[in-house]
PDB file of C-alpha atoms in Angstrom:
ATOM      1  CA  MET A1156     -20.047 -15.098  -5.394  1.00 37.00           C
ATOM      2  CA  ALA A1157     -21.827 -16.758  -2.513  1.00 39.00           C
ATOM      3  CA  ILE A1158     -21.217 -16.025   1.137  1.00 38.00           C
ATOM      4  CA  THR A1159     -18.934 -18.628   2.613  1.00 43.00           C
ATOM      5  CA  PRO A1160     -19.750 -20.077   4.999  1.00 43.00           C
ATOM      6  CA  ILE A1161     -23.486 -19.552   4.477  1.00 40.00           C
ATOM      7  CA  PRO A1162     -24.961 -17.971   7.622  1.00 42.00           C
ATOM      8  CA  ALA A1163     -27.331 -20.230   9.541  1.00 44.00           C
ATOM      9  CA  TYR A1164     -30.155 -17.714   9.142  1.00 38.00           C
ATOM     10  CA  ALA A1165     -29.898 -17.566   5.319  1.00 39.00           C
ATOM     11  CA  HIS A1166     -32.619 -19.139   3.221  1.00 39.00           C
ATOM     12  CA  ALA A1167     -31.730 -21.404   0.347  1.00 39.00           C
ATOM     13  CA  GLY A1168     -31.268 -19.463  -2.926  1.00 38.00           C
ATOM     14  CA  THR A1169     -30.949 -16.059  -1.251  1.00 40.00           C
ATOM     15  CA  HIS A1170     -27.215 -16.011  -0.507  1.00 43.00           C
ATOM     16  CA  ALA A1171     -25.857 -14.915  -3.884  1.00 50.00           C
ATOM     17  CA  PHE A1172     -23.577 -11.860  -3.884  1.00 50.00           C
ATOM     18  CA  VAL A1173     -22.667 -10.513  -7.323  1.00 54.00           C
ATOM     19  CA  PRO A1174     -19.486  -8.410  -7.028  1.00 54.00           C
ATOM     20  CA  THR A1175     -19.767  -7.161 -10.633  1.00 58.00           C
ATOM     21  CA  GLU A1176     -23.011  -5.412  -9.770  1.00 60.00           C
ATOM     22  CA  TRP A1177     -21.329  -3.660  -6.842  1.00 60.00           C
ATOM     23  CA  SER A1178     -18.387  -2.612  -9.030  1.00 61.00           C
ATOM     24  CA  ASN A1179     -20.709  -1.239 -11.694  1.00 65.00           C
ATOM     25  CA  GLU A1180     -22.777   0.667  -9.136  1.00 68.00           C
ATOM     26  CA  LEU A1181     -19.645   2.139  -7.549  1.00 69.00           C
ATOM     27  CA  LEU A1182     -18.303   3.301 -10.915  1.00 70.00           C
ATOM     28  CA  THR A1183     -21.677   4.834 -11.780  1.00 75.00           C
ATOM     29  CA  GLN A1184     -21.340   7.054  -8.733  1.00 77.00           C
ATOM     30  CA  PHE A1185     -17.539   7.486  -8.846  1.00 81.00           C
ATOM     31  CA  ASP A1186     -16.875   8.549 -12.433  1.00 82.00           C
ATOM     32  CA  PRO A1187     -19.120  11.680 -12.531  1.00 84.00           C
ATOM     33  CA  LEU A1188     -17.217  13.103  -9.519  1.00 87.00           C
ATOM     34  CA  LEU A1189     -13.925  13.284 -11.428  1.00 90.00           C
ATOM     35  CA  VAL A1190     -12.525  16.361 -13.167  1.00 92.00           C
ATOM     36  CA  TRP A1191      -8.750  15.850 -13.581  1.00 94.00           C
ATOM     37  CA  ALA A1192      -9.260  12.118 -14.114  1.00 93.00           C
ATOM     38  CA  SER A1193     -12.258  12.593 -16.416  1.00 92.00           C
ATOM     39  CA  PRO A1194     -12.197  11.728 -20.150  1.00 91.00           C
ATOM     40  CA  LEU A1195     -12.205  15.470 -20.909  1.00 91.00           C
ATOM     41  CA  VAL A1196      -8.728  15.850 -19.354  1.00 94.00           C
ATOM     42  CA  VAL A1197      -6.975  12.462 -19.660  1.00 94.00           C
ATOM     43  CA  ASN A1198      -6.959   9.448 -21.938  1.00 91.00           C
ATOM     44  CA  THR A1199      -6.990   5.782 -20.909  1.00 88.00           C
ATOM     45  CA  ASP A1200      -5.330   4.484 -24.081  1.00 85.00           C
ATOM     46  CA  TYR A1201      -2.715   2.430 -22.210  1.00 79.00           C
ATOM     47  CA  GLU A1202      -4.742   1.107 -19.322  1.00 73.00           C
ATOM     48  CA  GLY A1203      -3.962  -2.574 -19.917  1.00 67.00           C
ATOM     49  CA  ASP A1204      -4.373  -5.169 -17.202  1.00 62.00           C
ATOM     50  CA  ILE A1205      -3.822  -3.790 -13.703  1.00 66.00           C
ATOM     51  CA  THR A1206      -3.642  -6.314 -10.903  1.00 65.00           C
ATOM     52  CA  ALA A1207      -1.629  -4.716  -8.118  1.00 67.00           C
ATOM     53  CA  GLN A1208       0.035  -1.593  -6.821  1.00 72.00           C
ATOM     54  CA  GLY A1209       3.489  -1.400  -8.403  1.00 69.00           C
ATOM     55  CA  ASP A1210       2.366  -2.623 -11.814  1.00 78.00           C
ATOM     56  CA  ARG A1211       4.098  -0.913 -14.732  1.00 76.00           C
ATOM     57  CA  MET A1212       2.905  -0.271 -18.270  1.00 77.00           C
ATOM     58  CA  VAL A1213       5.427   0.519 -20.988  1.00 74.00           C
ATOM     59  CA  VAL A1214       4.441   3.068 -23.643  1.00 76.00           C
ATOM     60  CA  ASN A1215       6.502   3.375 -26.810  1.00 70.00           C
ATOM     61  CA  GLY A1216       5.966   6.882 -28.168  1.00 63.00           C
ATOM     62  CA  LEU A1217       6.873   7.898 -31.701  1.00 60.00           C
ATOM     63  CA  ILE A1218       9.445  10.597 -32.376  1.00 62.00           C
ATOM     64  CA  ARG A1219       8.424  12.593 -35.454  1.00 61.00           C
ATOM     65  CA  PRO A1220      10.315  11.571 -38.629  1.00 68.00           C
ATOM     66  CA  ASN A1221      12.394  14.160 -40.490  1.00 71.00           C
ATOM     67  CA  VAL A1222      11.132  15.643 -43.749  1.00 78.00           C
ATOM     68  CA  GLY A1223      13.599  15.741 -46.633  1.00 78.00           C
ATOM     69  CA  LYS A1224      13.630  17.535 -49.989  1.00 84.00           C
ATOM     70  CA  TYR A1225      13.497  15.081 -52.889  1.00 79.00           C
ATOM     71  CA  ASN A1226      15.347  15.322 -56.190  1.00 82.00           C
ATOM     72  CA  ASP A1227      16.144  12.732 -58.840  1.00 81.00           C
ATOM     73  CA  VAL A1228      19.886  13.006 -58.304  1.00 79.00           C
ATOM     74  CA  ALA A1229      20.210  12.473 -54.549  1.00 79.00           C
ATOM     75  CA  GLY A1230      17.090  10.393 -54.138  1.00 78.00           C
ATOM     76  CA  MET A1231      15.873   9.768 -50.581  1.00 81.00           C
ATOM     77  CA  THR A1232      17.627   9.115 -47.284  1.00 79.00           C
ATOM     78  CA  ILE A1233      15.769   6.387 -45.422  1.00 80.00           C
ATOM     79  CA  GLU A1234      15.768   6.624 -41.640  1.00 71.00           C
ATOM     80  CA  ASP A1235      14.645   4.232 -38.943  1.00 66.00           C
ATOM     81  CA  LEU A1236      11.561   5.294 -37.035  1.00 65.00           C
ATOM     82  CA  LYS A1237      12.634   6.381 -33.563  1.00 65.00           C
ATOM     83  CA  THR A1238      10.568   5.688 -30.460  1.00 65.00           C
ATOM     84  CA  VAL A1239      10.882   6.734 -26.868  1.00 70.00           C
ATOM     85  CA  GLU A1240      10.061   4.356 -24.033  1.00 77.00           C
ATOM     86  CA  GLN A1241       7.953   5.733 -21.174  1.00 81.00           C
ATOM     87  CA  TYR A1242       6.699   4.056 -18.007  1.00 83.00           C
ATOM     88  CA  VAL A1243       3.222   4.459 -16.553  1.00 85.00           C
ATOM     89  CA  ASP A1244       3.477   3.201 -12.964  1.00 85.00           C
ATOM     90  CA  ILE A1245       0.506   2.226 -10.835  1.00 87.00           C
ATOM     91  CA  THR A1246       1.679   3.995  -7.709  1.00 89.00           C
ATOM     92  CA  GLU A1247      -1.637   4.566  -5.900  1.00 92.00           C
ATOM     93  CA  ALA A1248      -3.853   2.118  -4.031  1.00 91.00           C
ATOM     94  CA  ASP A1249      -6.960   3.443  -2.266  1.00 91.00           C
ATOM     95  CA  TYR A1250      -9.592   1.228  -0.732  1.00 86.00           C
ATOM     96  CA  VAL A1251     -13.255   1.301   0.121  1.00 78.00           C
ATOM     97  CA  ALA A1252     -14.730  -1.012   2.765  1.00 77.00           C
ATOM     98  CA  PHE A1253     -18.228  -1.438   4.225  1.00 74.00           C
ATOM     99  CA  TYR A1254     -19.983  -3.456   6.858  1.00 75.00           C
ATOM    100  CA  VAL A1255     -23.273  -4.796   5.544  1.00 72.00           C
ATOM    101  CA  ARG A1256     -25.865  -6.646   7.618  1.00 70.00           C
ATOM    102  CA  ASP A1257     -27.677  -9.623   6.143  1.00 64.00           C
ATOM    103  CA  ILE A1258     -25.836  -9.219   2.873  1.00 59.00           C
ATOM    104  CA  GLU A1259     -28.138 -11.469   0.872  1.00 55.00           C
ATOM    105  CA  LYS A1260     -31.118  -9.193   1.651  1.00 55.00           C
ATOM    106  CA  VAL A1261     -29.434  -5.859   0.849  1.00 58.00           C
ATOM    107  CA  GLN A1262     -30.202  -4.252  -2.471  1.00 56.00           C
ATOM    108  CA  VAL A1263     -27.044  -3.216  -4.341  1.00 58.00           C
ATOM    109  CA  ALA A1264     -28.055   0.399  -4.973  1.00 56.00           C
ATOM    110  CA  GLY A1265     -29.487   0.765  -1.499  1.00 62.00           C
ATOM    111  CA  ALA A1266     -26.292  -0.236   0.210  1.00 60.00           C
ATOM    112  CA  LEU A1267     -24.100   2.024  -1.886  1.00 63.00           C
ATOM    113  CA  ALA A1268     -26.545   4.906  -1.555  1.00 61.00           C
ATOM    114  CA  ALA A1269     -26.189   4.967   2.226  1.00 63.00           C
ATOM    115  CA  PRO A1270     -24.640   8.247   3.481  1.00 64.00           C
ATOM    116  CA  ALA A1271     -21.445   6.585   4.741  1.00 63.00           C
ATOM    117  CA  SER A1272     -20.993   4.769   1.428  1.00 68.00           C
ATOM    118  CA  LEU A1273     -21.560   7.918  -0.597  1.00 73.00           C
ATOM    119  CA  GLU A1274     -19.033   9.850   1.478  1.00 78.00           C
ATOM    120  CA  SER A1275     -16.497   7.032   0.970  1.00 78.00           C
ATOM    121  CA  ILE A1276     -16.997   7.207  -2.803  1.00 80.00           C
ATOM    122  CA  ARG A1277     -16.620  11.011  -2.741  1.00 85.00           C
ATOM    123  CA  ALA A1278     -13.416  10.657  -0.750  1.00 87.00           C
ATOM    124  CA  LEU A1279     -12.034   8.096  -3.237  1.00 88.00           C
ATOM    125  CA  ALA A1280     -12.811  10.439  -6.139  1.00 89.00           C
ATOM    126  CA  ALA A1281     -11.245  13.435  -4.377  1.00 91.00           C
ATOM    127  CA  SER A1282      -8.058  11.473  -3.673  1.00 93.00           C
ATOM    128  CA  THR A1283      -7.826  10.327  -7.295  1.00 94.00           C
ATOM    129  CA  ASP A1284      -8.471  13.776  -8.715  1.00 94.00           C
ATOM    130  CA  ALA A1285      -5.894  15.450  -6.453  1.00 95.00           C
ATOM    131  CA  PHE A1286      -3.229  12.958  -7.530  1.00 96.00           C
ATOM    132  CA  VAL A1287      -3.927  13.301 -11.255  1.00 96.00           C
ATOM    133  CA  GLY A1288      -4.105  17.106 -11.061  1.00 96.00           C
ATOM    134  CA  THR A1289      -0.759  17.302  -9.279  1.00 97.00           C
ATOM    135  CA  THR A1290       0.803  14.961 -11.858  1.00 96.00           C
ATOM    136  CA  ILE A1291      -0.412  17.111 -14.773  1.00 97.00           C
ATOM    137  CA  ALA A1292       0.629  20.381 -13.163  1.00 97.00           C
ATOM    138  CA  ALA A1293       4.169  19.095 -12.462  1.00 95.00           C
ATOM    139  CA  SER A1294       4.762  18.641 -16.209  1.00 94.00           C
ATOM    140  CA  ALA A1295       2.941  21.749 -17.473  1.00 95.00           C
ATOM    141  CA  THR A1296       4.728  24.803 -18.871  1.00 94.00           C
ATOM    142  CA  GLY A1297       4.456  27.756 -16.501  1.00 95.00           C
ATOM    143  CA  LEU A1298       3.180  31.072 -17.860  1.00 95.00           C
ATOM    144  CA  PRO A1299       3.484  34.493 -16.198  1.00 94.00           C
ATOM    145  CA  GLN A1300       1.339  35.201 -13.167  1.00 95.00           C
ATOM    146  CA  VAL A1301      -2.060  36.708 -13.884  1.00 94.00           C
ATOM    147  CA  ASP A1302      -2.420  39.891 -11.823  1.00 94.00           C
ATOM    148  CA  VAL A1303      -6.028  40.875 -11.056  1.00 93.00           C
ATOM    149  CA  SER A1304      -5.225  42.610  -7.787  1.00 91.00           C
ATOM    150  CA  GLY A1305      -5.690  46.059  -9.317  1.00 88.00           C
ATOM    151  CA  GLN A1306      -9.148  45.300 -10.697  1.00 86.00           C
ATOM    152  CA  ALA A1307     -11.925  46.520  -8.437  1.00 87.00           C
ATOM    153  CA  ASP A1308     -14.871  45.422 -10.577  1.00 90.00           C
ATOM    154  CA  SER A1309     -15.761  41.697 -10.682  1.00 88.00           C
ATOM    155  CA  ARG A1310     -16.362  41.850 -14.416  1.00 89.00           C
ATOM    156  CA  ASP A1311     -12.916  43.360 -14.985  1.00 91.00           C
ATOM    157  CA  LYS A1312     -11.364  40.522 -12.961  1.00 92.00           C
ATOM    158  CA  GLY A1313     -13.280  38.043 -15.114  1.00 90.00           C
ATOM    159  CA  GLU A1314     -12.112  39.710 -18.341  1.00 92.00           C
ATOM    160  CA  ALA A1315      -8.483  39.607 -17.119  1.00 93.00           C
ATOM    161  CA  LEU A1316      -8.786  35.859 -16.378  1.00 93.00           C
ATOM    162  CA  LEU A1317     -10.422  35.299 -19.758  1.00 91.00           C
ATOM    163  CA  GLU A1318      -7.545  37.138 -21.447  1.00 93.00           C
ATOM    164  CA  ALA A1319      -5.144  34.781 -19.664  1.00 94.00           C
ATOM    165  CA  ILE A1320      -7.045  31.823 -21.139  1.00 93.00           C
ATOM    166  CA  PHE A1321      -6.706  33.385 -24.586  1.00 93.00           C
ATOM    167  CA  ASP A1322      -2.944  33.652 -23.945  1.00 94.00           C
ATOM    168  CA  MET A1323      -2.977  29.935 -23.203  1.00 95.00           C
ATOM    169  CA  MET A1324      -4.892  29.326 -26.425  1.00 94.00           C
ATOM    170  CA  GLU A1325      -2.180  31.154 -28.354  1.00 94.00           C
ATOM    171  CA  LYS A1326       0.556  29.153 -26.603  1.00 93.00           C
ATOM    172  CA  LEU A1327      -1.155  25.856 -27.434  1.00 93.00           C
ATOM    173  CA  ASP A1328      -1.738  27.017 -31.033  1.00 92.00           C
ATOM    174  CA  THR A1329       1.979  27.730 -31.335  1.00 90.00           C
ATOM    175  CA  GLY A1330       2.719  24.224 -30.062  1.00 87.00           C
ATOM    176  CA  LYS A1331       0.354  22.777 -32.697  1.00 87.00           C
ATOM    177  CA  VAL A1332      -1.768  21.156 -29.993  1.00 90.00           C
ATOM    178  CA  PRO A1333      -4.891  19.560 -31.520  1.00 88.00           C
ATOM    179  CA  ASP A1334      -8.432  20.858 -31.101  1.00 88.00           C
ATOM    180  CA  GLY A1335     -10.587  19.537 -28.281  1.00 90.00           C
ATOM    181  CA  ARG A1336      -8.753  21.304 -25.470  1.00 94.00           C
ATOM    182  CA  TYR A1337      -9.745  21.890 -21.857  1.00 95.00           C
ATOM    183  CA  VAL A1338      -9.048  24.510 -19.226  1.00 94.00           C
ATOM    184  CA  VAL A1339      -9.494  23.817 -15.492  1.00 94.00           C
ATOM    185  CA  VAL A1340      -9.923  26.612 -12.963  1.00 93.00           C
ATOM    186  CA  GLY A1341     -10.355  26.802  -9.207  1.00 92.00           C
ATOM    187  CA  PRO A1342     -13.526  28.048  -7.492  1.00 91.00           C
ATOM    188  CA  ARG A1343     -12.282  31.612  -7.091  1.00 93.00           C
ATOM    189  CA  ALA A1344     -11.312  31.916 -10.758  1.00 93.00           C
ATOM    190  CA  LYS A1345     -14.672  30.369 -11.712  1.00 90.00           C
ATOM    191  CA  ARG A1346     -16.517  32.983  -9.653  1.00 90.00           C
ATOM    192  CA  TYR A1347     -14.993  35.882 -11.585  1.00 91.00           C
ATOM    193  CA  LEU A1348     -14.946  34.149 -14.974  1.00 88.00           C
ATOM    194  CA  LEU A1349     -18.710  33.771 -14.764  1.00 85.00           C
ATOM    195  CA  ARG A1350     -18.952  37.561 -14.552  1.00 84.00           C
ATOM    196  CA  ALA A1351     -17.146  37.955 -17.869  1.00 83.00           C
ATOM    197  CA  PRO A1352     -19.803  38.475 -20.593  1.00 79.00           C
ATOM    198  CA  ASP A1353     -18.224  35.989 -23.006  1.00 76.00           C
ATOM    199  CA  ILE A1354     -18.385  33.216 -20.398  1.00 76.00           C
ATOM    200  CA  ALA A1355     -21.802  34.212 -19.075  1.00 70.00           C
ATOM    201  CA  ASN A1356     -23.091  34.018 -22.630  1.00 71.00           C
ATOM    202  CA  ALA A1357     -20.900  31.279 -24.093  1.00 64.00           C
ATOM    203  CA  ALA A1358     -23.014  31.242 -27.275  1.00 50.00           C
ATOM    204  CA  ALA A1359     -21.020  34.289 -28.414  1.00 53.00           C
ATOM    205  CA  LEU A1360     -17.770  32.334 -28.866  1.00 53.00           C
ATOM    206  CA  GLY A1361     -18.648  28.743 -28.084  1.00 55.00           C
ATOM    207  CA  GLU A1362     -21.443  26.403 -27.160  1.00 57.00           C
ATOM    208  CA  GLY A1363     -24.592  27.894 -25.661  1.00 51.00           C
ATOM    209  CA  GLY A1364     -26.129  26.080 -22.707  1.00 49.00           C
ATOM    210  CA  ALA A1365     -22.897  24.328 -21.709  1.00 48.00           C
ATOM    211  CA  THR A1366     -23.457  25.278 -18.067  1.00 49.00           C
ATOM    212  CA  ALA A1367     -26.545  23.065 -18.037  1.00 42.00           C
ATOM    213  CA  ILE A1368     -24.376  19.893 -18.023  1.00 43.00           C
ATOM    214  CA  GLY A1369     -22.098  20.887 -15.179  1.00 46.00           C
ATOM    215  CA  VAL A1370     -19.263  22.334 -17.247  1.00 68.00           C
ATOM    216  CA  VAL A1371     -18.597  26.044 -16.713  1.00 71.00           C
ATOM    217  CA  ALA A1372     -18.615  26.765 -20.453  1.00 73.00           C
ATOM    218  CA  ALA A1373     -17.474  25.600 -23.865  1.00 77.00           C
ATOM    219  CA  LEU A1374     -15.612  28.570 -25.290  1.00 79.00           C
ATOM    220  CA  ALA A1375     -13.059  29.369 -28.016  1.00 77.00           C
ATOM    221  CA  GLY A1376     -12.076  25.736 -28.468  1.00 84.00           C
ATOM    222  CA  PHE A1377     -11.882  25.013 -24.715  1.00 88.00           C
ATOM    223  CA  THR A1378     -14.142  23.068 -22.431  1.00 89.00           C
ATOM    224  CA  VAL A1379     -13.934  25.070 -19.212  1.00 89.00           C
ATOM    225  CA  LEU A1380     -14.159  23.017 -16.019  1.00 90.00           C
ATOM    226  CA  SER A1381     -13.853  23.858 -12.349  1.00 90.00           C
ATOM    227  CA  THR A1382     -12.648  21.852  -9.354  1.00 91.00           C
ATOM    228  CA  THR A1383     -11.640  22.374  -5.748  1.00 91.00           C
ATOM    229  CA  ALA A1384      -8.698  19.994  -6.316  1.00 92.00           C
ATOM    230  CA  MET A1385      -6.386  22.569  -7.885  1.00 95.00           C
ATOM    231  CA  PRO A1386      -2.678  21.790  -7.413  1.00 95.00           C
ATOM    232  CA  ALA A1387      -0.746  24.129  -5.107  1.00 94.00           C
ATOM    233  CA  GLY A1388       0.261  27.338  -6.816  1.00 95.00           C
ATOM    234  CA  VAL A1389      -1.966  26.770  -9.866  1.00 97.00           C
ATOM    235  CA  ASP A1390      -5.201  28.665 -10.551  1.00 96.00           C
ATOM    236  CA  ILE A1391      -5.633  27.953 -14.269  1.00 96.00           C
ATOM    237  CA  LEU A1392      -4.355  25.000 -16.301  1.00 97.00           C
ATOM    238  CA  ALA A1393      -5.078  24.321 -19.979  1.00 97.00           C
ATOM    239  CA  GLY A1394      -4.179  21.385 -22.173  1.00 96.00           C
ATOM    240  CA  HIS A1395      -5.284  18.424 -24.258  1.00 95.00           C
ATOM    241  CA  ARG A1396      -6.195  14.916 -23.118  1.00 94.00           C
ATOM    242  CA  ALA A1397      -3.718  13.337 -25.550  1.00 91.00           C
ATOM    243  CA  PHE A1398      -0.834  14.511 -23.356  1.00 92.00           C
ATOM    244  CA  THR A1399      -1.873  12.711 -20.140  1.00 94.00           C
ATOM    245  CA  THR A1400      -2.688   9.062 -19.714  1.00 91.00           C
ATOM    246  CA  PHE A1401      -4.548   7.675 -16.693  1.00 93.00           C
ATOM    247  CA  ALA A1402      -4.831   4.013 -15.741  1.00 89.00           C
ATOM    248  CA  SER A1403      -7.397   2.921 -13.188  1.00 89.00           C
ATOM    249  CA  GLN A1404      -8.810  -0.358 -11.942  1.00 84.00           C
ATOM    250  CA  PHE A1405     -11.223  -1.251  -9.168  1.00 81.00           C
ATOM    251  CA  THR A1406     -10.365  -4.756  -8.108  1.00 76.00           C
ATOM    252  CA  SER A1407     -13.285  -7.108  -7.747  1.00 66.00           C
ATOM    253  CA  PHE A1408     -15.227  -6.669  -4.539  1.00 70.00           C
ATOM    254  CA  ARG A1409     -14.614  -9.377  -1.994  1.00 74.00           C
ATOM    255  CA  GLU A1410     -16.811 -10.346   0.881  1.00 74.00           C
ATOM    256  CA  GLN A1411     -16.238 -12.238   4.085  1.00 77.00           C
ATOM    257  CA  PRO A1412     -18.163 -12.776   7.295  1.00 79.00           C
ATOM    258  CA  VAL A1413     -17.055 -10.840  10.349  1.00 80.00           C
ATOM    259  CA  GLU A1414     -16.290 -12.947  13.398  1.00 78.00           C
ATOM    260  CA  LYS A1415     -18.756 -12.547  16.288  1.00 75.00           C
ATOM    261  CA  PHE A1416     -21.172 -10.275  14.358  1.00 75.00           C
ATOM    262  CA  ARG A1417     -24.117 -10.923  12.063  1.00 73.00           C
ATOM    263  CA  ARG A1418     -22.677  -8.774   9.333  1.00 77.00           C
ATOM    264  CA  ASN A1419     -20.293  -9.090   6.422  1.00 76.00           C
ATOM    265  CA  GLN A1420     -17.331  -7.034   5.296  1.00 78.00           C
ATOM    266  CA  ILE A1421     -17.211  -5.876   1.650  1.00 76.00           C
ATOM    267  CA  ASP A1422     -14.106  -4.179   0.293  1.00 79.00           C
ATOM    268  CA  ALA A1423     -12.294  -3.317  -2.924  1.00 78.00           C
ATOM    269  CA  LEU A1424      -9.061  -1.632  -3.935  1.00 84.00           C
ATOM    270  CA  HIS A1425      -8.782   1.238  -6.408  1.00 88.00           C
ATOM    271  CA  LEU A1426      -5.447   0.973  -8.196  1.00 90.00           C
ATOM    272  CA  TYR A1427      -4.346   3.839 -10.417  1.00 92.00           C
ATOM    273  CA  GLY A1428      -1.527   5.867 -11.846  1.00 92.00           C
ATOM    274  CA  ALA A1429      -1.044   8.760 -14.281  1.00 93.00           C
ATOM    275  CA  ARG A1430       1.701  10.147 -16.496  1.00 92.00           C
ATOM    276  CA  VAL A1431       2.215  13.063 -18.851  1.00 91.00           C
ATOM    277  CA  LEU A1432       3.463  11.641 -22.140  1.00 87.00           C
ATOM    278  CA  SER A1433       5.790  13.012 -24.761  1.00 82.00           C
ATOM    279  CA  PHE A1434       4.297  14.039 -28.072  1.00 76.00           C
ATOM    280  CA  PRO A1435       5.846  13.445 -31.520  1.00 68.00           C
ATOM    281  CA  GLY A1436       8.122  16.430 -32.163  1.00 65.00           C
ATOM    282  CA  GLY A1437       7.748  17.678 -28.589  1.00 70.00           C
ATOM    283  CA  LYS A1438       9.550  17.444 -25.257  1.00 73.00           C
ATOM    284  CA  GLN A1439      10.946  13.989 -24.491  1.00 74.00           C
ATOM    285  CA  PRO A1440      11.650  12.387 -21.080  1.00 76.00           C
ATOM    286  CA  THR A1441      15.294  12.009 -20.067  1.00 75.00           C
ATOM    287  CA  THR A1442      14.678   8.399 -18.920  1.00 78.00           C
ATOM    288  CA  PRO A1443      11.652   6.069 -19.249  1.00 80.00           C
ATOM    289  CA  ALA A1444      10.700   6.688 -15.603  1.00 80.00           C
ATOM    290  CA  ALA A1445      11.230  10.479 -15.642  1.00 79.00           C
ATOM    291  CA  ALA A1446       8.289  12.790 -16.155  1.00 81.00           C
ATOM    292  CA  VAL A1447       8.165  15.097 -19.157  1.00 86.00           C
ATOM    293  CA  GLN A1448       9.061  18.650 -18.127  1.00 89.00           C
ATOM    294  CA  GLY A1449       7.658  21.789 -19.782  1.00 90.00           C
ATOM    295  CA  SER A1450       5.168  19.921 -21.967  1.00 91.00           C
ATOM    296  CA  GLU A1451       4.026  22.009 -24.923  1.00 90.00           C
ATOM    297  CA  GLY A1452       0.536  20.533 -24.596  1.00 92.00           C
ATOM    298  CA  LEU A1453      -0.053  21.697 -21.007  1.00 96.00           C
ATOM    299  CA  VAL A1454       0.195  25.267 -19.697  1.00 96.00           C
ATOM    300  CA  LYS A1455      -0.479  26.642 -16.212  1.00 97.00           C
ATOM    301  CA  ALA A1456      -0.623  29.968 -14.409  1.00 96.00           C
ATOM    302  CA  ALA A1457      -1.115  31.332 -10.910  1.00 97.00           C
ATOM    303  CA  VAL A1458      -3.311  34.350 -10.124  1.00 96.00           C
ATOM    304  CA  LYS A1459      -2.394  37.286  -7.889  1.00 94.00           C
ATOM    305  CA  TRP A1460      -5.688  38.136  -6.205  1.00 92.00           C
ATOM    306  CA  THR A1461      -4.742  40.905  -3.753  1.00 86.00           C
ATOM    307  CA  ALA A1462      -2.187  43.690  -3.779  1.00 71.00           C
TER     308      ALA A1462
END
């Protein structure tokens, strides 16, 4: 997209602005900052076409069919497949905006690598992650509080937290939640978990070297992640990405000259929403707009740190 009107100081052929390049560069820096909204924790199966805040996507979830016992006398009873309608609303709209001087001369990466731009991208990611984490936690099944207040040794605290994660594993196993699960912990829980021998040496029960790629560990069927954006009252949350859908869209960057100044404004909107979905055979929402409560695919717990 060219600057309109073309500034008097621009040279012919140098006034092209390609918004797609800016969008791609922003996403390159934005996506790795996400935890709750990352592909490890959520799916984007129903993203669709998002154009504005207030958009709504309709998801038709399957309710598990009944299993009957066949015999040649009674034959089979045929039932209609039942579905449940669920809404994924695009409720959030965050924006990013920059002033750029002599826009046709600015390199794409250089402009977005400026300190102010990077901080804006980090702020956008933090806002998104906080929203998605809160959405997931609101639908998760609460487990008893984990009490580590009586443990004086850091390794004992870590073992107690690890035992709580194994309790979550058992709960998800009981709910027949598929493999490929995650567990997210806050910084304080991460500190003590890393003192637990099984986490410090994840090769014993999981994937060795997982800490090299920024994940705390891959252990006992869980990918263990950490974030500062833990929902209030939650220190550990485990689940599976199939139970939460996330829809996100950065609108195309637009540019326009700023009156009185030799600079241009560039801005874009980040539109997004998230929802915990029902699972076949699991908890169902009471209405299409209502969130699932007590999801069998998501479990959470708080930690008592001090006596």
